[in-house]
Coordinates of C-alpha atoms in Angstrom, one line a residue:
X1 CA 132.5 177.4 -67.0
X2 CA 132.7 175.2 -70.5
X3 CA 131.4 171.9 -69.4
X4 CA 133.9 168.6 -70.5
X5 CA 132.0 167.8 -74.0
X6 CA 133.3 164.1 -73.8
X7 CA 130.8 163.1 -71.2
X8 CA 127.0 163.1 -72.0
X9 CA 126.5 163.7 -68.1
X10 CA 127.8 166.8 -67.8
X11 CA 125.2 169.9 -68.4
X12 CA 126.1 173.3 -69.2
X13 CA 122.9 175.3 -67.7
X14 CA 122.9 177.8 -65.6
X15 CA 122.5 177.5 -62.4
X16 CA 122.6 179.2 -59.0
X17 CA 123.8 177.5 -55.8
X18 CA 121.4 178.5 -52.6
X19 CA 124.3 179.1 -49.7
X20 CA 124.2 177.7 -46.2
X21 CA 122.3 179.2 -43.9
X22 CA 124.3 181.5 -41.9
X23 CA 125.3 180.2 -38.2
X24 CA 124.9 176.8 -39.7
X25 CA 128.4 175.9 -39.8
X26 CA 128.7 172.4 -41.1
X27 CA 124.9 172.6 -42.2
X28 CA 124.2 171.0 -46.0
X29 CA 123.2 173.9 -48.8
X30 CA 119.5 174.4 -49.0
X31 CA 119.8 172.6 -52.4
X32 CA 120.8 169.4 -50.8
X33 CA 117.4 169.3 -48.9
X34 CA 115.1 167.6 -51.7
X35 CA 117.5 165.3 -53.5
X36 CA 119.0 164.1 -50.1
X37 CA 115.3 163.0 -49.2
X38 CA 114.8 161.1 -52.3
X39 CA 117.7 159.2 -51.5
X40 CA 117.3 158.3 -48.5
X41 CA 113.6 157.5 -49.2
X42 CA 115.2 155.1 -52.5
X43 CA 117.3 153.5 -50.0
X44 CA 115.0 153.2 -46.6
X45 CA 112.4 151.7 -49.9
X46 CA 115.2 149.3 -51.3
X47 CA 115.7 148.0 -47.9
X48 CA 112.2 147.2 -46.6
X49 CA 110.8 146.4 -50.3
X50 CA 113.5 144.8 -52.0
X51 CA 115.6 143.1 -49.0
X52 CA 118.4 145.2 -50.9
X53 CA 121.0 146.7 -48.8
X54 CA 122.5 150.0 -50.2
X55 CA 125.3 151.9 -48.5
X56 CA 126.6 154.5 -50.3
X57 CA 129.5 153.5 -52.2
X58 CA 130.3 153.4 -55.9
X59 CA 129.8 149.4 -55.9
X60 CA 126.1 149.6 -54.8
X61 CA 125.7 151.6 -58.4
X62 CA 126.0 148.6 -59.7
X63 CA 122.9 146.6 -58.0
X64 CA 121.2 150.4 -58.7
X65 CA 121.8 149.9 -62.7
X66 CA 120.7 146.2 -62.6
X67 CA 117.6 146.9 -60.8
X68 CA 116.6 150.2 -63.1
X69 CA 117.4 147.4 -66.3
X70 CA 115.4 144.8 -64.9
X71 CA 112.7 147.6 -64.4
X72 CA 112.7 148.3 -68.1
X73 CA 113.1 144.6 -69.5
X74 CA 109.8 143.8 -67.2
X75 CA 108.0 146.6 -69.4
X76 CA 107.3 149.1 -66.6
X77 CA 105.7 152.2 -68.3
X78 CA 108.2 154.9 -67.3
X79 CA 105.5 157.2 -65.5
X80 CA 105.0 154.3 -63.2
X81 CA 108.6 154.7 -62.1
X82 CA 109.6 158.1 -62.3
X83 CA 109.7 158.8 -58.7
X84 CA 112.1 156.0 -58.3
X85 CA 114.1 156.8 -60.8
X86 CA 114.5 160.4 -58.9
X87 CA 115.5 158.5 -56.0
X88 CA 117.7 156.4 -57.9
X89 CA 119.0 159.3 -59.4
X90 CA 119.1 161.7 -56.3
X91 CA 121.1 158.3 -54.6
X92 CA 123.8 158.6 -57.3
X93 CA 124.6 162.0 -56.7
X94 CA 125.0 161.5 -53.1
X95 CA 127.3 158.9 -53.9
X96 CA 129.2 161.4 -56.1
X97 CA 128.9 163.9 -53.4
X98 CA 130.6 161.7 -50.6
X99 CA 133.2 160.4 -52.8
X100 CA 134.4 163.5 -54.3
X101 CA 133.5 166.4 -52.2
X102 CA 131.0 168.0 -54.4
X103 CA 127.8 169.6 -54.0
X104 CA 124.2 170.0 -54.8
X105 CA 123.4 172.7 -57.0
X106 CA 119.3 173.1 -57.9
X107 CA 117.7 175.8 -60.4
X108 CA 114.1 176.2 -61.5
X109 CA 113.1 172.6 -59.6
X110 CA 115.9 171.3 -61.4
X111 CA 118.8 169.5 -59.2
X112 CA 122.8 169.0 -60.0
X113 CA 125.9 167.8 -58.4
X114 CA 128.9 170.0 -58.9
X115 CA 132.2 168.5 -58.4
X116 CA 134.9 170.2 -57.4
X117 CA 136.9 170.7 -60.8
X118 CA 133.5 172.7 -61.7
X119 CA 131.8 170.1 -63.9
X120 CA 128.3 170.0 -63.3
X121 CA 126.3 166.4 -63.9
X122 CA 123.0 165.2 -63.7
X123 CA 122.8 162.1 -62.0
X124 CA 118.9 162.9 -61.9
X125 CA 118.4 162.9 -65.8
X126 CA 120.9 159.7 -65.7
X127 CA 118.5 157.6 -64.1
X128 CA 116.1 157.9 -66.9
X129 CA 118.7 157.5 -69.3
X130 CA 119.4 154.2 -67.7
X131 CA 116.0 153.3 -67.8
X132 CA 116.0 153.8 -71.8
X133 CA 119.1 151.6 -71.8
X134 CA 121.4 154.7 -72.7
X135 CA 123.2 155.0 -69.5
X136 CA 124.7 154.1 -66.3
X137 CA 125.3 155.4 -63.1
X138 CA 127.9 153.6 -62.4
X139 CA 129.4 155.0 -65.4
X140 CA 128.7 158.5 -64.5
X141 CA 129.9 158.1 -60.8
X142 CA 133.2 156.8 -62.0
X143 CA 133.6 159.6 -64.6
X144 CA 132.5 162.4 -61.7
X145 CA 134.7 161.4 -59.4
X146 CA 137.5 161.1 -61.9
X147 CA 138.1 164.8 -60.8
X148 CA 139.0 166.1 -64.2
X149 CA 141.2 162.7 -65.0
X150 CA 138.3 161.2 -67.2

């Protein structure tokens, strides 16, 4: 698989997808299990915490990427936020999973989203490049789920 060189996203390691458990049908891939939890954590968190409601869809990236700027133009030292920017990440690709149909794939305690066209992004990695004012998950949603269109 050549990864689309046009998006800054996209990741071309290798990786190896861990398979549903057999007699499972309709179970999530084992890979699914961590990021899944840091999103739902990031939004049970943004909900009780921030009084910020977040449901899923493309449009809440936005609120997301606002909230990850403001977190960099108040100065927060990014080790102080790293595990929200996981679950800020980890929400993303969920978002990218339920809108296209893709998939987690995960590798050395590294996790992806694979969309169905193949192309593999890093929604994970995107969250910090937000936080350095180099990215957008917003952005990165719209291109994944662009399914090849971009």
């Amino acid at each position: 698989m050549t990864p689309d060189l046009a998006f800054p996203y996209v990741t071309s390691a290798t990786t190896s997808v861990t398979r549903q458990v057999p007699g499972e049908a309709g179970s999530r891939p084992q890979a699914a299990a961590k990021p899944v939890r840091w999103a739902a954590d990031a939004v049970a968190t943004m909900r009780e915490g921030a009084r910020v409601r977040l449901d899923y869809t493309a449009q809440s990236l936005w609120r997301v990427d606002r909230m990850i700027d403001e977190l960099r133009q108040e100065g927060t030292p990014a080790a102080a936020v790293e595990s929200v920017l996981r679950g800020f990440g980890a929400y993303a690709g969920e978002v990218i999973v339920r809108q296209a149909g893709a998939e987690w794939w995960a590798s050395g305690g590294d996790h992806w989203v694979r969309t169905p066209d193949g192309r593999l992004w890093d929604p994970i990695e995107e969250a910090t490049r937000c936080f350095t004012g180099d990215g957008s998950l917003r952005l990165l949603c719209r291109d994944a789920t662009a399914g090849g269109r971009g």
